[in-house]
Amino acid sequence: QVQVVESGGGLVQPGGSLRLSCVASGTIFSIPIMRWYRQAPGKQRELVASIASRGSTNYADSVKGRFTISRDNAKNTVYLQMNDLKPEDTALYYCNIYWFVVRAYDYWGQGTQVTVSS
């Protein structure tokens, strides 16, 4: 079994910063793709950023230049540094880890709330 736990969310003023963390534990027998998604009230879940096992990254257009995803493979941890936060970044942020060995393994955390408001 695999557990995925996010942390680091909170309330921040526009222009502020937050750093989210996500730790995966359990039986992980590959180096997974690690992703951050978010879901705002009344909206669909969207992919924010992803980082592959060798470190290549992708970002949603709405966060490029403001958010940075990174990982520590030794700790099975992924981070999301969020700068210059905007009210439209308010959402529940979810961590997802995925790998494929014979079959797909896909795990989600419970989410951490980010609220950007003055």
PDB file of N, CA and C in Angstrom, residues 3-98:
ATOM      1  N   GLN A   3       0.911   5.506   0.697  1.00  0.00           N
ATOM      2  CA  GLN A   3       0.247   6.676   1.283  1.00  0.00           C
ATOM      3  C   GLN A   3       0.878   7.940   0.710  1.00  0.00           C
ATOM      4  N   VAL A   4       0.028   8.897   0.438  1.00  0.00           N
ATOM      5  CA  VAL A   4       0.465  10.184  -0.105  1.00  0.00           C
ATOM      6  C   VAL A   4      -0.098  11.280   0.789  1.00  0.00           C
ATOM      7  N   VAL A   5       0.768  12.103   1.341  1.00  0.00           N
ATOM      8  CA  VAL A   5       0.333  13.121   2.304  1.00  0.00           C
ATOM      9  C   VAL A   5       0.887  14.480   1.903  1.00  0.00           C
ATOM     10  N   GLU A   6      -0.019  15.430   1.694  1.00  0.00           N
ATOM     11  CA  GLU A   6       0.371  16.800   1.374  1.00  0.00           C
ATOM     12  C   GLU A   6       0.390  17.661   2.635  1.00  0.00           C
ATOM     13  N   SER A   7       1.178  18.727   2.574  1.00  0.00           N
ATOM     14  CA  SER A   7       1.203  19.707   3.654  1.00  0.00           C
ATOM     15  C   SER A   7       1.662  21.039   3.090  1.00  0.00           C
ATOM     16  N   GLY A   8       1.484  22.079   3.896  1.00  0.00           N
ATOM     17  CA  GLY A   8       2.012  23.381   3.513  1.00  0.00           C
ATOM     18  C   GLY A   8       0.993  24.398   3.047  1.00  0.00           C
ATOM     19  N   GLY A   9      -0.256  23.990   2.923  1.00  0.00           N
ATOM     20  CA  GLY A   9      -1.269  24.941   2.503  1.00  0.00           C
ATOM     21  C   GLY A   9      -1.584  25.956   3.592  1.00  0.00           C
ATOM     22  N   GLY A  10      -2.382  26.953   3.229  1.00  0.00           N
ATOM     23  CA  GLY A  10      -2.767  27.962   4.208  1.00  0.00           C
ATOM     24  C   GLY A  10      -3.369  29.172   3.552  1.00  0.00           C
ATOM     25  N   LEU A  11      -3.510  30.214   4.348  1.00  0.00           N
ATOM     26  CA  LEU A  11      -4.050  31.485   3.883  1.00  0.00           C
ATOM     27  C   LEU A  11      -2.893  32.449   3.654  1.00  0.00           C
ATOM     28  N   VAL A  12      -2.885  33.072   2.484  1.00  0.00           N
ATOM     29  CA  VAL A  12      -1.805  34.001   2.147  1.00  0.00           C
ATOM     30  C   VAL A  12      -2.395  35.171   1.373  1.00  0.00           C
ATOM     31  N   GLN A  13      -1.769  36.317   1.513  1.00  0.00           N
ATOM     32  CA  GLN A  13      -2.234  37.494   0.785  1.00  0.00           C
ATOM     33  C   GLN A  13      -1.759  37.457  -0.665  1.00  0.00           C
ATOM     34  N   PRO A  14      -2.469  38.126  -1.550  1.00  0.00           N
ATOM     35  CA  PRO A  14      -2.005  38.208  -2.940  1.00  0.00           C
ATOM     36  C   PRO A  14      -0.568  38.717  -3.009  1.00  0.00           C
ATOM     37  N   GLY A  15       0.213  38.079  -3.874  1.00  0.00           N
ATOM     38  CA  GLY A  15       1.624  38.414  -3.978  1.00  0.00           C
ATOM     39  C   GLY A  15       2.515  37.614  -3.050  1.00  0.00           C
ATOM     40  N   GLY A  16       1.917  36.875  -2.147  1.00  0.00           N
ATOM     41  CA  GLY A  16       2.687  36.095  -1.197  1.00  0.00           C
ATOM     42  C   GLY A  16       3.151  34.760  -1.768  1.00  0.00           C
ATOM     43  N   SER A  17       3.785  33.974  -0.902  1.00  0.00           N
ATOM     44  CA  SER A  17       4.358  32.689  -1.313  1.00  0.00           C
ATOM     45  C   SER A  17       3.969  31.592  -0.335  1.00  0.00           C
ATOM     46  N   LEU A  18       3.924  30.387  -0.865  1.00  0.00           N
ATOM     47  CA  LEU A  18       3.743  29.187  -0.068  1.00  0.00           C
ATOM     48  C   LEU A  18       4.564  28.072  -0.692  1.00  0.00           C
ATOM     49  N   ARG A  19       4.961  27.123   0.135  1.00  0.00           N
ATOM     50  CA  ARG A  19       5.650  25.942  -0.352  1.00  0.00           C
ATOM     51  C   ARG A  19       4.883  24.702   0.093  1.00  0.00           C
ATOM     52  N   LEU A  20       4.376  23.965  -0.872  1.00  0.00           N
ATOM     53  CA  LEU A  20       3.685  22.724  -0.583  1.00  0.00           C
ATOM     54  C   LEU A  20       4.664  21.555  -0.624  1.00  0.00           C
ATOM     55  N   SER A  21       4.405  20.578   0.227  1.00  0.00           N
ATOM     56  CA  SER A  21       5.206  19.364   0.241  1.00  0.00           C
ATOM     57  C   SER A  21       4.283  18.160   0.130  1.00  0.00           C
ATOM     58  N   CYS A  22       4.816  17.108  -0.447  1.00  0.00           N
ATOM     59  CA  CYS A  22       4.061  15.862  -0.583  1.00  0.00           C
ATOM     60  C   CYS A  22       5.026  14.701  -0.382  1.00  0.00           C
ATOM     61  N   VAL A  23       4.701  13.871   0.601  1.00  0.00           N
ATOM     62  CA  VAL A  23       5.536  12.715   0.895  1.00  0.00           C
ATOM     63  C   VAL A  23       4.774  11.445   0.556  1.00  0.00           C
ATOM     64  N   ALA A  24       5.425  10.587  -0.190  1.00  0.00           N
ATOM     65  CA  ALA A  24       4.851   9.273  -0.514  1.00  0.00           C
ATOM     66  C   ALA A  24       5.589   8.208   0.274  1.00  0.00           C
ATOM     67  N   SER A  25       4.840   7.287   0.858  1.00  0.00           N
ATOM     68  CA  SER A  25       5.468   6.228   1.643  1.00  0.00           C
ATOM     69  C   SER A  25       4.772   4.906   1.334  1.00  0.00           C
ATOM     70  N   GLY A  26       5.465   3.822   1.678  1.00  0.00           N
ATOM     71  CA  GLY A  26       4.916   2.510   1.403  1.00  0.00           C
ATOM     72  C   GLY A  26       5.748   1.792   0.358  1.00  0.00           C
ATOM     73  N   THR A  27       5.095   0.889  -0.337  1.00  0.00           N
ATOM     74  CA  THR A  27       5.787   0.063  -1.323  1.00  0.00           C
ATOM     75  C   THR A  27       5.814   0.775  -2.672  1.00  0.00           C
ATOM     76  N   ILE A  28       6.908   1.461  -2.910  1.00  0.00           N
ATOM     77  CA  ILE A  28       7.089   2.196  -4.164  1.00  0.00           C
ATOM     78  C   ILE A  28       8.297   1.610  -4.849  1.00  0.00           C
ATOM     79  N   PHE A  29       8.079   0.798  -5.882  1.00  0.00           N
ATOM     80  CA  PHE A  29       9.201   0.073  -6.477  1.00  0.00           C
ATOM     81  C   PHE A  29       9.607   0.637  -7.824  1.00  0.00           C
ATOM     82  N   SER A  30       9.368   1.923  -8.003  1.00  0.00           N
ATOM     83  CA  SER A  30       9.888   2.615  -9.172  1.00  0.00           C
ATOM     84  C   SER A  30       9.989   4.085  -8.793  1.00  0.00           C
ATOM     85  N   ILE A  31      10.642   4.850  -9.618  1.00  0.00           N
ATOM     86  CA  ILE A  31      10.692   6.296  -9.374  1.00  0.00           C
ATOM     87  C   ILE A  31       9.512   6.908 -10.121  1.00  0.00           C
ATOM     88  N   PRO A  32       8.523   7.360  -9.411  1.00  0.00           N
ATOM     89  CA  PRO A  32       7.284   7.752 -10.074  1.00  0.00           C
ATOM     90  C   PRO A  32       7.324   9.143 -10.696  1.00  0.00           C
ATOM     91  N   ILE A  33       6.419   9.367 -11.620  1.00  0.00           N
ATOM     92  CA  ILE A  33       6.084  10.727 -12.015  1.00  0.00           C
ATOM     93  C   ILE A  33       5.307  11.325 -10.846  1.00  0.00           C
ATOM     94  N   MET A  34       5.615  12.551 -10.519  1.00  0.00           N
ATOM     95  CA  MET A  34       4.930  13.202  -9.406  1.00  0.00           C
ATOM     96  C   MET A  34       4.274  14.478  -9.937  1.00  0.00           C
ATOM     97  N   ARG A  35       3.042  14.689  -9.559  1.00  0.00           N
ATOM     98  CA  ARG A  35       2.257  15.793 -10.118  1.00  0.00           C
ATOM     99  C   ARG A  35       1.509  16.527  -8.998  1.00  0.00           C
ATOM    100  N   TRP A  36       1.265  17.790  -9.239  1.00  0.00           N
ATOM    101  CA  TRP A  36       0.364  18.589  -8.416  1.00  0.00           C
ATOM    102  C   TRP A  36      -0.838  18.980  -9.268  1.00  0.00           C
ATOM    103  N   TYR A  37      -2.007  18.723  -8.724  1.00  0.00           N
ATOM    104  CA  TYR A  37      -3.266  19.156  -9.327  1.00  0.00           C
ATOM    105  C   TYR A  37      -3.939  20.134  -8.360  1.00  0.00           C
ATOM    106  N   ARG A  38      -4.916  20.846  -8.860  1.00  0.00           N
ATOM    107  CA  ARG A  38      -5.727  21.678  -7.983  1.00  0.00           C
ATOM    108  C   ARG A  38      -7.168  21.682  -8.475  1.00  0.00           C
ATOM    109  N   GLN A  39      -8.043  21.923  -7.520  1.00  0.00           N
ATOM    110  CA  GLN A  39      -9.456  22.008  -7.849  1.00  0.00           C
ATOM    111  C   GLN A  39     -10.092  23.130  -7.048  1.00  0.00           C
ATOM    112  N   ALA A  40     -10.610  24.106  -7.760  1.00  0.00           N
ATOM    113  CA  ALA A  40     -11.314  25.219  -7.138  1.00  0.00           C
ATOM    114  C   ALA A  40     -12.805  24.882  -7.078  1.00  0.00           C
ATOM    115  N   PRO A  41     -13.525  25.513  -6.161  1.00  0.00           N
ATOM    116  CA  PRO A  41     -14.961  25.243  -6.052  1.00  0.00           C
ATOM    117  C   PRO A  41     -15.685  25.468  -7.377  1.00  0.00           C
ATOM    118  N   GLY A  42     -16.466  24.487  -7.779  1.00  0.00           N
ATOM    119  CA  GLY A  42     -17.241  24.605  -9.006  1.00  0.00           C
ATOM    120  C   GLY A  42     -16.462  24.395 -10.287  1.00  0.00           C
ATOM    121  N   LYS A  43     -15.186  24.034 -10.143  1.00  0.00           N
ATOM    122  CA  LYS A  43     -14.360  23.838 -11.339  1.00  0.00           C
ATOM    123  C   LYS A  43     -13.801  22.428 -11.372  1.00  0.00           C
ATOM    124  N   GLN A  44     -13.354  22.032 -12.560  1.00  0.00           N
ATOM    125  CA  GLN A  44     -12.738  20.713 -12.699  1.00  0.00           C
ATOM    126  C   GLN A  44     -11.321  20.718 -12.152  1.00  0.00           C
ATOM    127  N   ARG A  45     -10.872  19.542 -11.752  1.00  0.00           N
ATOM    128  CA  ARG A  45      -9.486  19.415 -11.310  1.00  0.00           C
ATOM    129  C   ARG A  45      -8.570  19.659 -12.495  1.00  0.00           C
ATOM    130  N   GLU A  46      -7.505  20.421 -12.269  1.00  0.00           N
ATOM    131  CA  GLU A  46      -6.563  20.721 -13.340  1.00  0.00           C
ATOM    132  C   GLU A  46      -5.138  20.407 -12.912  1.00  0.00           C
ATOM    133  N   LEU A  47      -4.342  20.031 -13.901  1.00  0.00           N
ATOM    134  CA  LEU A  47      -2.937  19.754 -13.653  1.00  0.00           C
ATOM    135  C   LEU A  47      -2.177  21.063 -13.526  1.00  0.00           C
ATOM    136  N   VAL A  48      -1.442  21.212 -12.448  1.00  0.00           N
ATOM    137  CA  VAL A  48      -0.669  22.429 -12.205  1.00  0.00           C
ATOM    138  C   VAL A  48       0.770  22.250 -12.674  1.00  0.00           C
ATOM    139  N   ALA A  49       1.392  21.150 -12.251  1.00  0.00           N
ATOM    140  CA  ALA A  49       2.793  20.923 -12.583  1.00  0.00           C
ATOM    141  C   ALA A  49       3.103  19.447 -12.433  1.00  0.00           C
ATOM    142  N   SER A  50       4.102  19.006 -13.183  1.00  0.00           N
ATOM    143  CA  SER A  50       4.541  17.614 -13.077  1.00  0.00           C
ATOM    144  C   SER A  50       6.050  17.556 -13.185  1.00  0.00           C
ATOM    145  N   ILE A  51       6.620  16.510 -12.601  1.00  0.00           N
ATOM    146  CA  ILE A  51       8.060  16.304 -12.672  1.00  0.00           C
ATOM    147  C   ILE A  51       8.308  14.813 -12.857  1.00  0.00           C
ATOM    148  N   ALA A  52       9.094  14.504 -13.887  1.00  0.00           N
ATOM    149  CA  ALA A  52       9.380  13.113 -14.196  1.00  0.00           C
ATOM    150  C   ALA A  52      10.518  12.604 -13.327  1.00  0.00           C
ATOM    151  N   SER A  53      10.798  11.315 -13.464  1.00  0.00           N
ATOM    152  CA  SER A  53      11.792  10.688 -12.594  1.00  0.00           C
ATOM    153  C   SER A  53      13.172  11.313 -12.756  1.00  0.00           C
ATOM    154  N   ARG A  54      13.491  11.752 -13.963  1.00  0.00           N
ATOM    155  CA  ARG A  54      14.811  12.349 -14.202  1.00  0.00           C
ATOM    156  C   ARG A  54      14.811  13.859 -14.052  1.00  0.00           C
ATOM    157  N   GLY A  55      13.653  14.428 -13.646  1.00  0.00           N
ATOM    158  CA  GLY A  55      13.631  15.840 -13.321  1.00  0.00           C
ATOM    159  C   GLY A  55      13.032  16.771 -14.355  1.00  0.00           C
ATOM    160  N   SER A  56      12.609  16.263 -15.501  1.00  0.00           N
ATOM    161  CA  SER A  56      11.991  17.168 -16.471  1.00  0.00           C
ATOM    162  C   SER A  56      10.637  17.621 -15.933  1.00  0.00           C
ATOM    163  N   THR A  57      10.302  18.862 -16.207  1.00  0.00           N
ATOM    164  CA  THR A  57       9.109  19.474 -15.612  1.00  0.00           C
ATOM    165  C   THR A  57       8.168  20.029 -16.671  1.00  0.00           C
ATOM    166  N   ASN A  58       6.915  20.141 -16.293  1.00  0.00           N
ATOM    167  CA  ASN A  58       5.896  20.786 -17.112  1.00  0.00           C
ATOM    168  C   ASN A  58       4.977  21.588 -16.200  1.00  0.00           C
ATOM    169  N   TYR A  59       4.479  22.688 -16.726  1.00  0.00           N
ATOM    170  CA  TYR A  59       3.627  23.576 -15.939  1.00  0.00           C
ATOM    171  C   TYR A  59       2.401  23.995 -16.742  1.00  0.00           C
ATOM    172  N   ALA A  60       1.312  24.231 -16.027  1.00  0.00           N
ATOM    173  CA  ALA A  60       0.167  24.871 -16.648  1.00  0.00           C
ATOM    174  C   ALA A  60       0.557  26.304 -17.016  1.00  0.00           C
ATOM    175  N   ASP A  61      -0.006  26.800 -18.101  1.00  0.00           N
ATOM    176  CA  ASP A  61       0.331  28.150 -18.555  1.00  0.00           C
ATOM    177  C   ASP A  61       0.047  29.186 -17.473  1.00  0.00           C
ATOM    178  N   SER A  62      -0.982  28.953 -16.686  1.00  0.00           N
ATOM    179  CA  SER A  62      -1.403  29.935 -15.689  1.00  0.00           C
ATOM    180  C   SER A  62      -0.412  30.088 -14.534  1.00  0.00           C
ATOM    181  N   VAL A  63       0.515  29.153 -14.379  1.00  0.00           N
ATOM    182  CA  VAL A  63       1.455  29.229 -13.257  1.00  0.00           C
ATOM    183  C   VAL A  63       2.907  29.350 -13.710  1.00  0.00           C
ATOM    184  N   LYS A  64       3.149  29.292 -14.997  1.00  0.00           N
ATOM    185  CA  LYS A  64       4.525  29.386 -15.495  1.00  0.00           C
ATOM    186  C   LYS A  64       5.167  30.682 -15.032  1.00  0.00           C
ATOM    187  N   GLY A  65       6.393  30.566 -14.550  1.00  0.00           N
ATOM    188  CA  GLY A  65       7.125  31.729 -14.071  1.00  0.00           C
ATOM    189  C   GLY A  65       6.840  32.079 -12.625  1.00  0.00           C
ATOM    190  N   ARG A  66       5.816  31.459 -12.038  1.00  0.00           N
ATOM    191  CA  ARG A  66       5.476  31.742 -10.637  1.00  0.00           C
ATOM    192  C   ARG A  66       5.661  30.511  -9.741  1.00  0.00           C
ATOM    193  N   PHE A  67       5.374  29.339 -10.274  1.00  0.00           N
ATOM    194  CA  PHE A  67       5.473  28.105  -9.491  1.00  0.00           C
ATOM    195  C   PHE A  67       6.678  27.291  -9.956  1.00  0.00           C
ATOM    196  N   THR A  68       7.277  26.578  -9.007  1.00  0.00           N
ATOM    197  CA  THR A  68       8.395  25.689  -9.317  1.00  0.00           C
ATOM    198  C   THR A  68       8.182  24.353  -8.625  1.00  0.00           C
ATOM    199  N   ILE A  69       8.228  23.294  -9.406  1.00  0.00           N
ATOM    200  CA  ILE A  69       8.112  21.946  -8.858  1.00  0.00           C
ATOM    201  C   ILE A  69       9.506  21.334  -8.757  1.00  0.00           C
ATOM    202  N   SER A  70       9.742  20.616  -7.680  1.00  0.00           N
ATOM    203  CA  SER A  70      11.025  19.938  -7.493  1.00  0.00           C
ATOM    204  C   SER A  70      10.779  18.658  -6.714  1.00  0.00           C
ATOM    205  N   ARG A  71      11.801  17.816  -6.641  1.00  0.00           N
ATOM    206  CA  ARG A  71      11.624  16.533  -5.965  1.00  0.00           C
ATOM    207  C   ARG A  71      12.908  16.085  -5.297  1.00  0.00           C
ATOM    208  N   ASP A  72      12.743  15.248  -4.297  1.00  0.00           N
ATOM    209  CA  ASP A  72      13.859  14.600  -3.624  1.00  0.00           C
ATOM    210  C   ASP A  72      13.558  13.103  -3.694  1.00  0.00           C
ATOM    211  N   ASN A  73      14.207  12.415  -4.617  1.00  0.00           N
ATOM    212  CA  ASN A  73      13.883  11.000  -4.831  1.00  0.00           C
ATOM    213  C   ASN A  73      14.229  10.145  -3.620  1.00  0.00           C
ATOM    214  N   ALA A  74      15.266  10.511  -2.911  1.00  0.00           N
ATOM    215  CA  ALA A  74      15.661   9.730  -1.734  1.00  0.00           C
ATOM    216  C   ALA A  74      14.580   9.756  -0.655  1.00  0.00           C
ATOM    217  N   LYS A  75      13.804  10.818  -0.644  1.00  0.00           N
ATOM    218  CA  LYS A  75      12.754  10.973   0.356  1.00  0.00           C
ATOM    219  C   LYS A  75      11.361  10.748  -0.214  1.00  0.00           C
ATOM    220  N   ASN A  76      11.269  10.403  -1.504  1.00  0.00           N
ATOM    221  CA  ASN A  76       9.960  10.261  -2.162  1.00  0.00           C
ATOM    222  C   ASN A  76       9.080  11.475  -1.896  1.00  0.00           C
ATOM    223  N   THR A  77       9.677  12.622  -2.059  1.00  0.00           N
ATOM    224  CA  THR A  77       8.997  13.879  -1.736  1.00  0.00           C
ATOM    225  C   THR A  77       9.010  14.793  -2.954  1.00  0.00           C
ATOM    226  N   VAL A  78       7.896  15.467  -3.149  1.00  0.00           N
ATOM    227  CA  VAL A  78       7.799  16.481  -4.200  1.00  0.00           C
ATOM    228  C   VAL A  78       7.344  17.787  -3.552  1.00  0.00           C
ATOM    229  N   TYR A  79       7.866  18.879  -4.081  1.00  0.00           N
ATOM    230  CA  TYR A  79       7.564  20.202  -3.554  1.00  0.00           C
ATOM    231  C   TYR A  79       6.934  21.069  -4.652  1.00  0.00           C
ATOM    232  N   LEU A  80       6.176  22.041  -4.210  1.00  0.00           N
ATOM    233  CA  LEU A  80       5.664  23.049  -5.129  1.00  0.00           C
ATOM    234  C   LEU A  80       5.868  24.410  -4.476  1.00  0.00           C
ATOM    235  N   GLN A  81       6.843  25.134  -4.982  1.00  0.00           N
ATOM    236  CA  GLN A  81       7.086  26.502  -4.515  1.00  0.00           C
ATOM    237  C   GLN A  81       6.187  27.429  -5.312  1.00  0.00           C
ATOM    238  N   MET A  82       5.349  28.155  -4.615  1.00  0.00           N
ATOM    239  CA  MET A  82       4.387  29.037  -5.268  1.00  0.00           C
ATOM    240  C   MET A  82       4.668  30.473  -4.866  1.00  0.00           C
ATOM    241  N   ASN A  83       5.026  31.287  -5.832  1.00  0.00           N
ATOM    242  CA  ASN A  83       5.318  32.702  -5.607  1.00  0.00           C
ATOM    243  C   ASN A  83       4.307  33.566  -6.337  1.00  0.00           C
ATOM    244  N   ASP A  84       4.248  34.825  -5.913  1.00  0.00           N
ATOM    245  CA  ASP A  84       3.336  35.789  -6.543  1.00  0.00           C
ATOM    246  C   ASP A  84       1.924  35.200  -6.664  1.00  0.00           C
ATOM    247  N   LEU A  85       1.436  34.705  -5.568  1.00  0.00           N
ATOM    248  CA  LEU A  85       0.128  34.053  -5.576  1.00  0.00           C
ATOM    249  C   LEU A  85      -0.984  35.040  -5.877  1.00  0.00           C
ATOM    250  N   LYS A  86      -1.995  34.541  -6.578  1.00  0.00           N
ATOM    251  CA  LYS A  86      -3.139  35.347  -6.991  1.00  0.00           C
ATOM    252  C   LYS A  86      -4.417  34.730  -6.423  1.00  0.00           C
ATOM    253  N   PRO A  87      -5.458  35.512  -6.283  1.00  0.00           N
ATOM    254  CA  PRO A  87      -6.728  34.946  -5.779  1.00  0.00           C
ATOM    255  C   PRO A  87      -7.205  33.754  -6.600  1.00  0.00           C
ATOM    256  N   GLU A  88      -6.929  33.754  -7.894  1.00  0.00           N
ATOM    257  CA  GLU A  88      -7.366  32.641  -8.742  1.00  0.00           C
ATOM    258  C   GLU A  88      -6.562  31.363  -8.504  1.00  0.00           C
ATOM    259  N   ASP A  89      -5.526  31.436  -7.689  1.00  0.00           N
ATOM    260  CA  ASP A  89      -4.792  30.230  -7.302  1.00  0.00           C
ATOM    261  C   ASP A  89      -5.469  29.505  -6.134  1.00  0.00           C
ATOM    262  N   THR A  90      -6.481  30.124  -5.565  1.00  0.00           N
ATOM    263  CA  THR A  90      -7.202  29.498  -4.461  1.00  0.00           C
ATOM    264  C   THR A  90      -7.831  28.187  -4.899  1.00  0.00           C
ATOM    265  N   ALA A  91      -7.486  27.119  -4.194  1.00  0.00           N
ATOM    266  CA  ALA A  91      -7.982  25.787  -4.568  1.00  0.00           C
ATOM    267  C   ALA A  91      -7.498  24.767  -3.551  1.00  0.00           C
ATOM    268  N   LEU A  92      -8.039  23.584  -3.675  1.00  0.00           N
ATOM    269  CA  LEU A  92      -7.507  22.433  -2.942  1.00  0.00           C
ATOM    270  C   LEU A  92      -6.445  21.797  -3.835  1.00  0.00           C
ATOM    271  N   TYR A  93      -5.245  21.699  -3.315  1.00  0.00           N
ATOM    272  CA  TYR A  93      -4.116  21.190  -4.096  1.00  0.00           C
ATOM    273  C   TYR A  93      -3.867  19.722  -3.730  1.00  0.00           C
ATOM    274  N   TYR A  94      -3.813  18.902  -4.766  1.00  0.00           N
ATOM    275  CA  TYR A  94      -3.629  17.460  -4.605  1.00  0.00           C
ATOM    276  C   TYR A  94      -2.293  17.012  -5.188  1.00  0.00           C
ATOM    277  N   CYS A  95      -1.689  16.060  -4.512  1.00  0.00           N
ATOM    278  CA  CYS A  95      -0.477  15.427  -5.006  1.00  0.00           C
ATOM    279  C   CYS A  95      -0.852  14.070  -5.612  1.00  0.00           C
ATOM    280  N   ASN A  96      -0.217  13.761  -6.716  1.00  0.00           N
ATOM    281  CA  ASN A  96      -0.441  12.487  -7.397  1.00  0.00           C
ATOM    282  C   ASN A  96       0.897  11.861  -7.759  1.00  0.00           C
ATOM    283  N   ILE A  97       1.027  10.566  -7.485  1.00  0.00           N
ATOM    284  CA  ILE A  97       2.223   9.857  -7.930  1.00  0.00           C
ATOM    285  C   ILE A  97       1.790   8.702  -8.830  1.00  0.00           C
ATOM    286  N   TYR A  98       2.589   8.448  -9.852  1.00  0.00           N
ATOM    287  CA  TYR A  98       2.203   7.466 -10.874  1.00  0.00           C
ATOM    288  C   TYR A  98       3.456   6.781 -11.393  1.00  0.00           C
TER     289      TYR A  98
END
